[in-house]
């Protein structure tokens, strides 16, 4: 089963289903559920239940039934991951990997390791994540599944880029040539390639190039059903404009990301958007509005306290404290940031923490300190 399908391919699949009798629909329904896993997660889960009932009366072999079951579990695990239920998602994937028939479906095996890598990344377990992604690449390679192999390789580089952009670039160069995604690649792969290239360019200060790559990634994400990545990419375009002080363009893209995220109910995606909006509002001087957004972001990320996004939200709250001249709170938050699991091996967040602590300490030692305009709420300090 292909990792990604285009919107037109999904429409063709739905059309074929209308022309088939119920007994013939099992495989096509399974394929449809798989490709709806992020386009329409609720419908995908409903299809999973329908397919499970069809299996009870199906005449296919027990082995084939097991393989259908494993693919259904892949969809269920991804739904848990999207909603930040990481323990439940990991439990499903680990049970899949213990199943005696999993090796009969190399694509499903590769996808299971890939999903476990994403889960571990959100848990702040970066070494374990890289190992699982490497296993996923290897399993796809054994099956000569070039697209799946390349998509996972690009995803690994994208995960690594924020903690070590040189290491990530070495991952990328191991599988791809040049600094531009080829025009004739599948949209699913084009989304991942452009996402990595855009973030890498932004980290190196090439903001115009970053926006160009990320805008391409956003389009390809939507076309290939990678809605979570589309939300993240739109938010990163907003973040890039934020870095150039083009706050109007920043908020336009961030609200586009939030509009896409809210109907999904995916807390990690919504929380990330709120954090980025909060940071932009802070830079515009709207500290009350910024703090409100950041409180909302922390609520959304309450199940992801080990994640990078949670750590990033703490870093923005620390900046708000600095802007309010509450230097003791700023120092506490920047110190907390350095110790958070989501900030470990994240070079940019560690640099932010060190610079923030130095700035807060300098202000605290200054003999002529300015008065604090208003202390942040107890929720911020506790967080």
Coordinates of C-alpha atoms in Angstrom, one line a residue:
X1 CA 0.0 0.0 0.0
X2 CA 1.4 3.4 -1.0
X3 CA 2.4 5.7 1.8
X4 CA 0.6 8.7 0.3
X5 CA -2.0 9.3 -2.4
X6 CA -3.0 12.5 -4.2
X7 CA -6.4 14.0 -3.8
X8 CA -7.3 13.0 -7.4
X9 CA -6.3 9.4 -6.6
X10 CA -8.5 9.4 -3.6
X11 CA -11.4 10.7 -5.6
X12 CA -10.9 7.9 -8.2
X13 CA -10.8 5.4 -5.4
X14 CA -14.1 6.6 -4.0
X15 CA -15.6 6.5 -7.5
X16 CA -14.5 2.8 -8.0
X17 CA -16.1 1.9 -4.7
X18 CA -19.5 3.1 -5.9
X19 CA -19.3 0.7 -8.7
X20 CA -18.4 -2.4 -6.6
X21 CA -20.6 -4.8 -4.7
X22 CA -20.1 -5.0 -0.9
X23 CA -18.2 -8.3 -1.0
X24 CA -15.6 -6.9 -3.4
X25 CA -14.9 -3.7 -1.4
X26 CA -12.6 -4.9 1.4
X27 CA -9.2 -4.0 -0.1
X28 CA -10.5 -0.7 -1.7
X29 CA -12.1 0.3 1.6
X30 CA -8.9 -0.4 3.5
X31 CA -6.9 1.7 1.0
X32 CA -9.4 4.5 1.3
X33 CA -9.3 4.4 5.1
X34 CA -5.5 4.6 5.0
X35 CA -5.4 7.6 2.7
X36 CA -8.1 9.4 4.8
X37 CA -6.1 9.0 8.0
X38 CA -5.3 12.7 8.1
X39 CA -7.6 14.0 5.5
X40 CA -10.7 13.0 7.6
X41 CA -9.6 11.0 10.6
X42 CA -13.1 10.4 12.0
X43 CA -14.3 8.9 8.7
X44 CA -11.1 6.8 8.5
X45 CA -11.9 5.3 12.0
X46 CA -15.5 4.6 11.0
X47 CA -14.2 2.8 7.9
X48 CA -11.9 0.8 10.2
X49 CA -14.9 -0.4 12.2
X50 CA -16.8 -1.2 9.0
X51 CA -13.9 -3.2 7.6
X52 CA -13.5 -5.1 10.9
X53 CA -17.1 -6.2 10.5
X54 CA -16.5 -7.2 6.9
X55 CA -13.6 -9.4 8.0
X56 CA -15.9 -11.5 10.2
X57 CA -17.8 -12.7 7.1
X58 CA -14.9 -12.6 4.6
X59 CA -13.7 -15.8 3.0
X60 CA -10.1 -14.6 2.7
X61 CA -7.4 -16.6 4.5
X62 CA -6.5 -16.1 8.1
X63 CA -3.1 -14.7 7.1
X64 CA -4.7 -12.1 4.8
X65 CA -7.2 -11.2 7.6
X66 CA -4.2 -10.6 9.9
X67 CA -2.6 -8.3 7.4
X68 CA -5.8 -6.3 7.0
X69 CA -6.0 -6.1 10.8
X70 CA -2.4 -4.8 11.0
X71 CA -3.1 -2.0 8.5
X72 CA -6.2 -1.1 10.5
X73 CA -4.0 -0.9 13.6
X74 CA -1.6 1.4 11.7
X75 CA -4.5 3.9 11.1
X76 CA -5.6 3.6 14.8
X77 CA -2.1 4.3 16.0
X78 CA -1.7 7.3 13.8
X79 CA -5.0 8.7 15.1
X80 CA -3.8 8.4 18.7
X81 CA -0.5 10.1 17.8
X82 CA -2.3 13.0 16.1
X83 CA -4.3 13.6 19.3
X84 CA -1.2 13.3 21.5
X85 CA -2.2 10.1 23.1
X86 CA 1.4 8.9 22.8
X87 CA 1.3 6.0 25.2
X88 CA -1.7 4.5 23.5
X89 CA -0.2 5.0 20.1
X90 CA 3.1 3.4 21.2
X91 CA 1.2 0.4 22.7
X92 CA -0.6 -0.2 19.4
X93 CA 2.6 0.0 17.4
X94 CA 4.6 -2.2 19.7
X95 CA 1.8 -4.9 19.6
X96 CA 2.0 -4.7 15.8
X97 CA 5.7 -5.3 15.8
X98 CA 5.2 -8.4 18.0
X99 CA 2.6 -9.8 15.7
X100 CA 3.9 -13.0 14.0
X101 CA 2.6 -11.9 10.5
X102 CA 3.9 -8.4 10.4
X103 CA 7.0 -9.4 8.4
X104 CA 4.7 -10.6 5.6
X105 CA 3.8 -7.0 4.8
X106 CA 7.1 -5.0 4.5
X107 CA 5.3 -1.8 3.9
X108 CA 3.3 -2.1 7.1
X109 CA 6.4 -3.1 9.0
X110 CA 8.3 -0.1 7.7
X111 CA 5.3 2.2 8.6
X112 CA 5.1 0.8 12.1
X113 CA 8.8 1.7 12.8
X114 CA 8.2 5.1 11.2
X115 CA 5.2 5.8 13.4
X116 CA 7.2 4.7 16.4
X117 CA 9.9 7.1 15.4
X118 CA 7.4 10.0 15.3
X119 CA 6.0 9.0 18.7
X120 CA 9.5 8.9 20.3
X121 CA 10.3 12.3 18.8
X122 CA 7.3 13.8 20.5
X123 CA 8.3 12.1 23.7
X124 CA 11.7 13.8 23.5
X125 CA 13.5 10.5 22.9
X126 CA 15.7 11.6 20.0
X127 CA 18.2 8.8 19.9
X128 CA 15.5 6.1 20.0
X129 CA 13.6 8.1 17.3
X130 CA 16.5 8.1 14.9
X131 CA 17.0 4.3 15.4
X132 CA 13.4 3.6 14.6
X133 CA 13.4 5.8 11.5
X134 CA 16.6 4.1 10.3
X135 CA 15.0 0.7 10.8
X136 CA 12.0 1.9 8.8
X137 CA 14.2 3.1 6.0
X138 CA 16.0 -0.3 6.0
X139 CA 12.8 -2.3 5.8
X140 CA 11.5 -0.2 2.9
X141 CA 14.8 -0.7 1.2
X142 CA 14.7 -4.5 1.6
X143 CA 11.3 -4.4 -0.1
X144 CA 12.6 -2.1 -2.9
X145 CA 9.9 0.4 -1.9
X146 CA 11.9 3.4 -3.1
X147 CA 9.2 6.1 -2.4
X148 CA 8.6 4.8 1.1
X149 CA 12.4 4.7 1.7
X150 CA 12.9 8.2 0.4
X151 CA 9.9 9.7 2.3
X152 CA 11.2 8.3 5.6
X153 CA 14.7 9.4 4.9
X154 CA 13.5 13.0 4.3
X155 CA 11.3 12.8 7.4
X156 CA 14.3 11.7 9.5
X157 CA 16.4 14.6 8.2
X158 CA 13.5 17.0 9.0
X159 CA 13.2 15.7 12.5
X160 CA 17.0 16.0 13.1
X161 CA 17.4 19.5 11.6
X162 CA 16.3 21.5 14.7
X163 CA 18.8 19.8 17.0
X164 CA 21.8 19.5 14.6
X165 CA 21.4 21.0 11.1
X166 CA 24.8 19.6 9.9
X167 CA 23.9 16.0 11.0
X168 CA 20.5 16.4 9.4
X169 CA 22.1 17.6 6.2
X170 CA 24.3 14.6 6.2
X171 CA 21.2 12.4 6.6
X172 CA 19.6 14.3 3.6
X173 CA 22.7 14.1 1.4
X174 CA 22.9 10.3 2.0
X175 CA 19.7 9.8 0.0
X176 CA 19.2 12.9 -2.1
X177 CA 21.2 15.1 -4.5
X178 CA 21.1 18.8 -5.0
X179 CA 19.3 21.6 -3.1
X180 CA 16.0 21.5 -4.9
X181 CA 13.3 18.8 -5.0
X182 CA 13.0 17.3 -8.5
X183 CA 9.9 18.4 -10.4
X184 CA 8.7 14.9 -11.2
X185 CA 8.7 13.4 -7.7
X186 CA 5.5 12.3 -6.0
X187 CA 3.8 15.1 -4.1
X188 CA 4.2 13.2 -0.9
X189 CA 8.0 13.1 -1.2
X190 CA 8.1 16.7 -2.6
X191 CA 6.3 17.9 0.5
X192 CA 9.0 16.3 2.8
X193 CA 11.9 17.4 0.7
X194 CA 10.8 21.0 0.5
X195 CA 9.9 21.0 4.2
X196 CA 13.4 20.0 5.1
X197 CA 15.1 22.4 2.7
X198 CA 12.9 25.3 3.9
X199 CA 13.6 24.8 7.6
X200 CA 17.3 24.2 6.9
X201 CA 17.5 27.5 4.9
X202 CA 15.7 29.4 7.6
X203 CA 18.1 28.1 10.3
X204 CA 20.9 29.5 8.2
X205 CA 19.4 32.9 7.8
X206 CA 18.2 32.5 4.2
X207 CA 14.6 33.6 4.9
X208 CA 13.4 34.3 1.3
X209 CA 14.6 30.9 0.2
X210 CA 13.0 29.3 3.3
X211 CA 9.6 30.8 2.5
X212 CA 9.9 29.6 -1.1
X213 CA 10.6 26.0 -0.1
X214 CA 8.0 26.0 2.7
X215 CA 5.3 27.4 0.4
X216 CA 5.9 24.5 -2.0
X217 CA 5.9 22.1 0.9
X218 CA 2.5 23.4 2.1
X219 CA 0.9 22.9 -1.3
X220 CA 2.3 19.4 -1.7
X221 CA 1.3 18.5 1.8
X222 CA -2.3 19.3 1.1
X223 CA -2.3 17.5 -2.2
X224 CA -0.9 14.3 -0.6
X225 CA -3.0 14.3 2.5
X226 CA -0.2 15.2 5.0
X227 CA -2.5 17.6 6.9
X228 CA -0.4 17.6 10.1
X229 CA 2.7 18.6 8.2
X230 CA 0.7 21.2 6.2
X231 CA -0.3 22.9 9.5
X232 CA 3.3 22.8 10.7
X233 CA 4.6 24.1 7.4
X234 CA 2.2 27.0 7.4
X235 CA 3.1 27.9 11.0
X236 CA 6.8 27.8 10.0
X237 CA 6.2 30.2 7.2
X238 CA 4.6 32.5 9.7
X239 CA 7.6 32.0 12.0
X240 CA 10.0 32.9 9.2
X241 CA 8.1 36.1 8.4
X242 CA 8.2 36.8 12.1
X243 CA 12.0 36.6 12.0
X244 CA 12.0 39.3 9.3
X245 CA 9.6 41.5 11.3
X246 CA 6.9 41.2 8.6
X247 CA 4.3 40.7 11.3
X248 CA 1.3 41.1 9.0
X249 CA 2.5 38.3 6.7
X250 CA 3.4 36.2 9.8
X251 CA -0.1 36.4 11.3
X252 CA -1.7 35.7 7.9
X253 CA 0.1 32.4 7.7
X254 CA -0.2 31.5 11.3
X255 CA -4.0 32.1 11.2
X256 CA -4.1 30.0 8.1
X257 CA -2.4 27.2 10.0
X258 CA -4.7 27.6 13.0
X259 CA -7.8 27.5 10.7
X260 CA -6.6 24.2 9.2
X261 CA -5.7 22.8 12.7
X262 CA -8.8 23.7 14.7
X263 CA -11.3 21.4 12.9
X264 CA -9.0 18.4 13.4
X265 CA -8.9 18.7 17.2
X266 CA -5.2 17.7 17.2
X267 CA -3.8 19.3 20.3
X268 CA -0.1 19.3 19.2
X269 CA -0.9 21.1 16.0
X270 CA -3.2 23.6 17.6
X271 CA -0.8 24.3 20.4
X272 CA 2.1 24.9 18.0
X273 CA 0.0 27.5 16.1
X274 CA -1.0 29.3 19.3
X275 CA 2.6 29.4 20.4
X276 CA 3.8 31.0 17.2
X277 CA 0.9 33.5 17.2
X278 CA 1.8 34.3 20.8
X279 CA 5.4 35.0 19.8
X280 CA 4.4 37.3 16.9
X281 CA 2.1 39.2 19.2
X282 CA 4.9 39.6 21.7
X283 CA 7.2 41.1 19.1
X284 CA 4.4 43.5 18.2
X285 CA 4.2 44.6 21.8
X286 CA 0.8 43.1 22.6
X287 CA 2.0 41.3 25.7
X288 CA -1.4 40.6 27.3
X289 CA -2.7 39.0 24.0
X290 CA 0.5 37.1 23.6
X291 CA 0.4 35.7 27.2
X292 CA -3.3 34.7 26.6
X293 CA -2.3 32.7 23.5
X294 CA 0.6 31.1 25.3
X295 CA -1.6 30.0 28.2
X296 CA -3.9 28.4 25.6
X297 CA -1.0 26.7 23.9
X298 CA 0.2 25.2 27.2
X299 CA -3.3 23.8 27.8
X300 CA -3.2 22.2 24.3
X301 CA 0.3 20.8 24.9
X302 CA -0.5 19.5 28.4
X303 CA 0.0 15.9 27.3
X304 CA 3.2 16.7 25.5
X305 CA 5.4 18.2 28.3
X306 CA 8.4 16.2 26.9
X307 CA 8.0 17.7 23.4
X308 CA 9.9 20.4 21.6
X309 CA 6.7 22.5 21.1
X310 CA 6.1 22.6 24.9
X311 CA 9.7 23.7 25.4
X312 CA 9.3 26.4 22.7
X313 CA 6.2 27.7 24.5
X314 CA 8.2 28.0 27.7
X315 CA 10.9 30.0 25.9
X316 CA 8.3 32.5 24.5
X317 CA 6.8 32.9 28.0
X318 CA 10.3 33.6 29.2
X319 CA 10.6 36.3 26.6
X320 CA 7.3 37.8 27.6
X321 CA 8.6 38.0 31.2
X322 CA 11.7 39.8 30.0
X323 CA 9.6 42.2 28.0
X324 CA 7.5 42.8 31.2
X325 CA 10.8 43.4 33.1
X326 CA 10.0 40.5 35.5
X327 CA 13.6 39.4 35.4
X328 CA 13.4 36.8 38.2
X329 CA 10.5 35.0 36.5
X330 CA 12.4 35.2 33.2
X331 CA 15.5 33.7 34.8
X332 CA 13.4 30.9 36.3
X333 CA 11.7 30.1 33.0
X334 CA 14.9 30.2 30.9
X335 CA 16.6 27.9 33.5
X336 CA 13.6 25.6 33.3
X337 CA 13.8 25.6 29.5
X338 CA 17.4 24.2 29.5
X339 CA 16.2 21.2 31.6
X340 CA 13.1 20.3 29.7
X341 CA 13.2 17.0 27.8
X342 CA 12.0 18.7 24.7
X343 CA 14.9 21.0 24.7
X344 CA 17.6 18.3 25.1
X345 CA 19.8 18.1 22.0
X346 CA 18.0 21.1 20.5
X347 CA 20.8 23.5 19.8
X348 CA 18.6 26.5 19.1
X349 CA 16.6 26.1 22.4
X350 CA 19.7 25.6 24.4
X351 CA 21.2 28.8 22.9
X352 CA 18.0 30.7 23.7
X353 CA 18.1 29.4 27.3
X354 CA 21.7 30.5 27.8
X355 CA 21.3 33.9 26.2
X356 CA 18.0 34.5 28.2
X357 CA 19.6 33.5 31.5
X358 CA 22.5 35.8 30.8
X359 CA 20.2 38.7 30.0
X360 CA 18.0 38.2 33.0
X361 CA 21.0 37.9 35.4
X362 CA 22.5 41.0 34.0
X363 CA 19.3 42.9 34.7
X364 CA 19.0 41.4 38.2
X365 CA 22.5 42.6 39.0
X366 CA 22.0 46.0 37.6
X367 CA 21.8 48.6 40.5
X368 CA 19.1 50.7 38.7
X369 CA 16.5 48.1 37.9
X370 CA 13.3 49.3 36.2
X371 CA 10.0 48.5 38.0
X372 CA 8.1 45.3 37.0
X373 CA 5.0 46.3 35.0
X374 CA 3.0 43.2 36.0
X375 CA 4.0 39.8 37.1
X376 CA 2.9 36.9 35.1
X377 CA 0.2 34.7 36.4
X378 CA 0.9 31.7 38.8
X379 CA 0.1 29.4 35.9
X380 CA 3.1 30.7 33.9
X381 CA 5.4 30.4 36.9
X382 CA 4.3 26.9 37.6
X383 CA 4.7 25.8 34.0

